[in-house]
Tab-separated table of C-alpha atoms in Angstrom:
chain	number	residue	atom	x	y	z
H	64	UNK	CA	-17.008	12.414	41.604
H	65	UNK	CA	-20.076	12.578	39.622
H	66	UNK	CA	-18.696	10.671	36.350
H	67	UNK	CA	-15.184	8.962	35.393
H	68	UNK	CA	-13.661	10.353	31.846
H	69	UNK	CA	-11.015	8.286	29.996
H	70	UNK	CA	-9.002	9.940	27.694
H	71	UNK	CA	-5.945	8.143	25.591
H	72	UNK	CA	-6.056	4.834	26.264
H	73	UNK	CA	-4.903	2.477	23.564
H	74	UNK	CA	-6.966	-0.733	22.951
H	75	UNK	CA	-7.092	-3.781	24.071
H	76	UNK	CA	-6.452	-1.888	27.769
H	77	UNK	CA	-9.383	0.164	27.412
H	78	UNK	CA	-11.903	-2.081	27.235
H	79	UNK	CA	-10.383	-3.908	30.392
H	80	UNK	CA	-10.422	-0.747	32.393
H	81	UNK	CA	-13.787	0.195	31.003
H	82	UNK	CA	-15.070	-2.583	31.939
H	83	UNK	CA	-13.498	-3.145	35.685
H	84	UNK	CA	-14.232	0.728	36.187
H	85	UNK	CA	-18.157	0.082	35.137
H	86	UNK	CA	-18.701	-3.089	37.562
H	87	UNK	CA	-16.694	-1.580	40.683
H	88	UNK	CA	-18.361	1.757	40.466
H	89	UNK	CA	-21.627	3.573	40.691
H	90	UNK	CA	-21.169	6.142	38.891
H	91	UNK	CA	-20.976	7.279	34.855
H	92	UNK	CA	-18.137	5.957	32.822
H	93	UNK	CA	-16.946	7.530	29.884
H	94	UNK	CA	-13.763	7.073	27.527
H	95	UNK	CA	-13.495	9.821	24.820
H	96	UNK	CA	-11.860	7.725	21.825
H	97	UNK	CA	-14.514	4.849	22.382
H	98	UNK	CA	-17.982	6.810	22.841
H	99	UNK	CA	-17.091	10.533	22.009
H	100	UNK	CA	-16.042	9.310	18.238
H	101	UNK	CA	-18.528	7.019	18.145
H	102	UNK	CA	-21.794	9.466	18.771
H	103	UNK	CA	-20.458	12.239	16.647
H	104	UNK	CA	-19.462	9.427	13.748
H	105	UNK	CA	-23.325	7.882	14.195
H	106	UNK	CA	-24.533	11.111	14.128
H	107	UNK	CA	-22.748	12.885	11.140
H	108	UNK	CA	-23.628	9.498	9.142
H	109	UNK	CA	-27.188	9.589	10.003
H	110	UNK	CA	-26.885	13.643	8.453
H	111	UNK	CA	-24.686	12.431	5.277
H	112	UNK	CA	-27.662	9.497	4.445
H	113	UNK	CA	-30.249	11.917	4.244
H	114	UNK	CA	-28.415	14.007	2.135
H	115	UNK	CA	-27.528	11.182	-0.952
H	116	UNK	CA	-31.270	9.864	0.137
H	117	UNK	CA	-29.818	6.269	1.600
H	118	UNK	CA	-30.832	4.481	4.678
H	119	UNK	CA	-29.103	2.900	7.326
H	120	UNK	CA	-29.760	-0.518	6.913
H	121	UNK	CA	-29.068	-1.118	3.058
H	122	UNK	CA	-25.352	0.653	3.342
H	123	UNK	CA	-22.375	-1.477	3.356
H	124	UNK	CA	-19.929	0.237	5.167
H	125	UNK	CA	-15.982	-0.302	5.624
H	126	UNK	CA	-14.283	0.826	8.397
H	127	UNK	CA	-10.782	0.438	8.578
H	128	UNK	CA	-8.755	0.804	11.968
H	129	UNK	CA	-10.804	-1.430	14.158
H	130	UNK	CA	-9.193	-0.160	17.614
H	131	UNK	CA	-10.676	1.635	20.557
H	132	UNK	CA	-12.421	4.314	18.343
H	133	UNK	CA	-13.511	2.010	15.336
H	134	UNK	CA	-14.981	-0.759	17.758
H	135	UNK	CA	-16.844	1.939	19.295
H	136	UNK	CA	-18.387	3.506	16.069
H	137	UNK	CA	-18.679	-0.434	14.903
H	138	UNK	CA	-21.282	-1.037	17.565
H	139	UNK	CA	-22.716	2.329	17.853
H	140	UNK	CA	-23.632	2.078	13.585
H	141	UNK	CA	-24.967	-1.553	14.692
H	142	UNK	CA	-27.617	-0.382	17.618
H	143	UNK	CA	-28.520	2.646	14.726
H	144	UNK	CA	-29.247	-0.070	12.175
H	145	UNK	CA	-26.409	-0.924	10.278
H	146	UNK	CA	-26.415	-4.379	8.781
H	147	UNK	CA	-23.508	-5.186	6.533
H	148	UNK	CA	-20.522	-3.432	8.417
H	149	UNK	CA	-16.606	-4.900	7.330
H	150	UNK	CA	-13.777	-4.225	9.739
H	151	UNK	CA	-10.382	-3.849	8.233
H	152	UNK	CA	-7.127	-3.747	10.375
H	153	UNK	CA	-3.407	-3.911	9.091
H	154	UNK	CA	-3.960	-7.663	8.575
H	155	UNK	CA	-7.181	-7.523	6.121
H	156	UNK	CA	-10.885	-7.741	6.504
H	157	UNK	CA	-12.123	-9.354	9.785
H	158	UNK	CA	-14.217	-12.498	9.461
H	159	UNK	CA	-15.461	-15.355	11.773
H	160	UNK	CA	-12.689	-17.681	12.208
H	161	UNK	CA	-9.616	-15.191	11.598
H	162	UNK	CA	-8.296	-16.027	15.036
H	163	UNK	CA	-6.187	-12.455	15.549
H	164	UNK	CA	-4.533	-11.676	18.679
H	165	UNK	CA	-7.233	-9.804	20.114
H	166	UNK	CA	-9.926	-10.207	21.435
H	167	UNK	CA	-12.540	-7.645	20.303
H	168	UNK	CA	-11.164	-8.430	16.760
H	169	UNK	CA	-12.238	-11.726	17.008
H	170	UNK	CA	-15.914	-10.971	18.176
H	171	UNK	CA	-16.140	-7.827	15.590
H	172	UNK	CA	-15.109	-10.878	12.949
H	173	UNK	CA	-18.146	-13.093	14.830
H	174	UNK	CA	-20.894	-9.760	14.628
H	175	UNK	CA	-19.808	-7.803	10.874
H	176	UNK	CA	-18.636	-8.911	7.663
H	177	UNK	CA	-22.371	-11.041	6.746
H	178	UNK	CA	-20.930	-11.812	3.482
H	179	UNK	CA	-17.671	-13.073	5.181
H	180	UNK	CA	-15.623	-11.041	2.541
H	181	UNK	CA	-11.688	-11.777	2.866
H	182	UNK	CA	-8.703	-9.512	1.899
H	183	UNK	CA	-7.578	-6.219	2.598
H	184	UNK	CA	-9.223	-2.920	2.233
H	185	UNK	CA	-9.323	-3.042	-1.655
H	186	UNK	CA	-11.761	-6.043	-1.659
H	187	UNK	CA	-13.937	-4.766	1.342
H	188	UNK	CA	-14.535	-1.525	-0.524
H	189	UNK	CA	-15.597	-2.769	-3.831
H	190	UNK	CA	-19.516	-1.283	-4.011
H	191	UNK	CA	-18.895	0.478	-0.869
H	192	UNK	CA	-21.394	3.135	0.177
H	193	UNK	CA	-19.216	4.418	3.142
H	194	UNK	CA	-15.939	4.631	4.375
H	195	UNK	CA	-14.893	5.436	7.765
H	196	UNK	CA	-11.344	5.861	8.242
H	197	UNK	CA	-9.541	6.015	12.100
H	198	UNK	CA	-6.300	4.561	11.198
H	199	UNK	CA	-3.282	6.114	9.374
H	200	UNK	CA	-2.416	8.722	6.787
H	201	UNK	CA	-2.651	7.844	2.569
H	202	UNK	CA	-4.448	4.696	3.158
H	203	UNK	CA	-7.017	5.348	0.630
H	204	UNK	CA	-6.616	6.193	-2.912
H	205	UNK	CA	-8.922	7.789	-5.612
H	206	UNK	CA	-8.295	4.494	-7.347
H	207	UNK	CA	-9.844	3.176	-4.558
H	208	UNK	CA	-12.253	5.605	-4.173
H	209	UNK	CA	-13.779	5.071	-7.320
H	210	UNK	CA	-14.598	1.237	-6.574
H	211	UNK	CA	-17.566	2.560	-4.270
H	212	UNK	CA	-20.624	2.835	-4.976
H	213	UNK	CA	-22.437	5.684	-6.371
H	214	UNK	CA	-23.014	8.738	-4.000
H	215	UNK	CA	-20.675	7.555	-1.850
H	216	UNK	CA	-19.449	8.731	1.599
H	217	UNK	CA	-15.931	8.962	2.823
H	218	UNK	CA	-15.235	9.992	6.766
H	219	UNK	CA	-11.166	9.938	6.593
H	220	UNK	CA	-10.243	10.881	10.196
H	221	UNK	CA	-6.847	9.668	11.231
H	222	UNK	CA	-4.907	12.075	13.333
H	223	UNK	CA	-3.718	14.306	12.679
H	224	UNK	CA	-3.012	13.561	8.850
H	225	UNK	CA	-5.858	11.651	7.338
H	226	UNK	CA	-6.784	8.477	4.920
H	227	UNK	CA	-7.089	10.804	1.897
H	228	UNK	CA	-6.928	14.556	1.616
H	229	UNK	CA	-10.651	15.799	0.793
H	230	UNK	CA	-9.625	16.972	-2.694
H	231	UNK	CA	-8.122	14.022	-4.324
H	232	UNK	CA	-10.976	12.013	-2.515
H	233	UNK	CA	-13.326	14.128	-5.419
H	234	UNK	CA	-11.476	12.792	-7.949
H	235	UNK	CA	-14.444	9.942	-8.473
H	236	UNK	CA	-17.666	10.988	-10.137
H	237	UNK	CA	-19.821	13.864	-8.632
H	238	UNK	CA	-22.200	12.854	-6.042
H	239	UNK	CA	-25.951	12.991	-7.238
H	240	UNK	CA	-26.650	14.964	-3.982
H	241	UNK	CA	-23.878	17.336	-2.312
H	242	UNK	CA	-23.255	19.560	0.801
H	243	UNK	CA	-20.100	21.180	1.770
H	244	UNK	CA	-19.815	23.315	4.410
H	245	UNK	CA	-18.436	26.939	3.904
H	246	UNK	CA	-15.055	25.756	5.788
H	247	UNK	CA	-14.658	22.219	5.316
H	248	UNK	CA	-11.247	21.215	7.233
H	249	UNK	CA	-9.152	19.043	5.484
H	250	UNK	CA	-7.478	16.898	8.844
H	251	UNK	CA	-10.786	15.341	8.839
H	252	UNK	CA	-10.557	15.657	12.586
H	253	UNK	CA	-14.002	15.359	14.472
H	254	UNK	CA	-15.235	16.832	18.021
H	255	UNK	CA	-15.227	13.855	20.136
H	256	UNK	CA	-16.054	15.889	23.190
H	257	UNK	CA	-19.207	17.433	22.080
H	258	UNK	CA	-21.349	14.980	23.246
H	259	UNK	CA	-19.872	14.150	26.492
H	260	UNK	CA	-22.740	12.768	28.667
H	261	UNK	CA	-21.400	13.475	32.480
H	262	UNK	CA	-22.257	16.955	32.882
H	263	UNK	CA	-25.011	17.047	35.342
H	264	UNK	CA	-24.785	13.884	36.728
H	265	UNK	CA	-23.042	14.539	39.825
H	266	UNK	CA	-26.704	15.490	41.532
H	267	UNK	CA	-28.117	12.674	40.329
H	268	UNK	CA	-27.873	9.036	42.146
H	269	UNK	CA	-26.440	6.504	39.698
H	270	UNK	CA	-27.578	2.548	40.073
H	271	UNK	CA	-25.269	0.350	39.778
H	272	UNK	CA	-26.279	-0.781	36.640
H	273	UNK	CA	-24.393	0.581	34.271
H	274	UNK	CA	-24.654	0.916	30.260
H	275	UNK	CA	-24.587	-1.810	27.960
H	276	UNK	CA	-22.586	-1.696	24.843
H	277	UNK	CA	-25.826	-3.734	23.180
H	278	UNK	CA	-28.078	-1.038	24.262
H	279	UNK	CA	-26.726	1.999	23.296
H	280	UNK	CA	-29.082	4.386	21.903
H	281	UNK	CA	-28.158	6.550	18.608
H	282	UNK	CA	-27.209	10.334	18.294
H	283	UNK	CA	-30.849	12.500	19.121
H	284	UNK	CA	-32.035	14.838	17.144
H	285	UNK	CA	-30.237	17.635	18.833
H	286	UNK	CA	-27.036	16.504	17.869
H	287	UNK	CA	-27.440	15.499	14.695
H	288	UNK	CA	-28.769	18.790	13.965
H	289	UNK	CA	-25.776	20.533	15.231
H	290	UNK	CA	-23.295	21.621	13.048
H	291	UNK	CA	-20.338	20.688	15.017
């Protein structure tokens, strides 16, 4: 085989396969939910920045659902710049110290959150430039909505109903800068698959090195140009 593709597996398990796939083999290993969502996320962000004229490093951005997808995008944002990220799961905000039940929760709570904000997703989103949603339908609220922070950007992608339906999300004050699409789809869903990176690499020799969640690069310029 020239690569390994994961699809639909649940954390924590994924990162343990991940992981014992990537140091027993020699050869590409890719899981769909983690790095898929994470490249096309990185990518449309690095697009919706430009548009309300905002960089990467000032944002503070909430995600809420930190599983196999959100942990993903988490560290993905990080390598592209991102500075003041909060995780949110069912419990609250993650911070050092909150000693949940798993494991990458625990080091998310050690590596996001600088201003060690604790509650739930209400408190994390006060002043909020962006939202990015991978956990469960109605979540988030115009009320909510409207305690961001001006030009705000909202990625609501749980599957297949998500966070907030696009309409009621406009229900906050007009953006200062604006793009929609001619069909913008209101599941929210994203194309994970776009960017898968094993095609091709079955002629090519793999070391046994293989890549480092620290290292990961951000979207190129091809892909954030494409408007998948």
């Amino acid at each position: 085989f020239g690569g390994i593709n994961l699809e639909d597996i649940k954390s924590p398990e994924c990162f343990e396969i991940e992981e014992t796939l990537e140091r027993e083999l020699d050869i590409p290993v890719f899981h769909d939910d983690q790095h898929g969502t994470a490249i096309v996320v990185t990518a449309a962000l690095i697009n919706a920045l430009r548009v309300v004229g905002k960089k990467m490093e000032d944002v503070h951005i909430v995600l809420n659902g930190p599983g196999a997808a959100g942990t993903a995008i988490i560290k993905m944002l990080m390598t592209a710049g991102a500075k003041d990220i909060i995780a949110v799961d069912q419990f609250g905000t993650l911070y050092k110290g909150c000693n949940s039940a798993e494991a990458h929760k625990n080091w998310l709570g050690e590596v996001t959150n600088p201003r060690q904000i604790k509650g739930g997703l209400k408190e994390a989103l006060e002043g909020a430039d962006v939202f990015i949603g991978v956990s469960k339908p109605g979540i988030l609220t115009t009320e909510l909505c409207r305690t961001m922070n001006k030009d705000a950007i909202v990625f609501a992608m749980a599957n297949p109903t998500p966070e907030i339906i696009a309409r009621r999300g406009q229900g906050r004050r007009r953006p200062r800068h604006g793009h929609r699409p001619q069909r913008l789809p209101e599941s929210g869903q994203q194309r994970p698959l776009l960017p898968r990176p094993l095609q091709g690499r079955s002629e090519r020799p793999r070391p046994r090195h293989q890549r480092q969640d620290r290292s990961w690069p951000p979207p190129t310029p091809s892909l954030t140009s494409s408007p998948t």
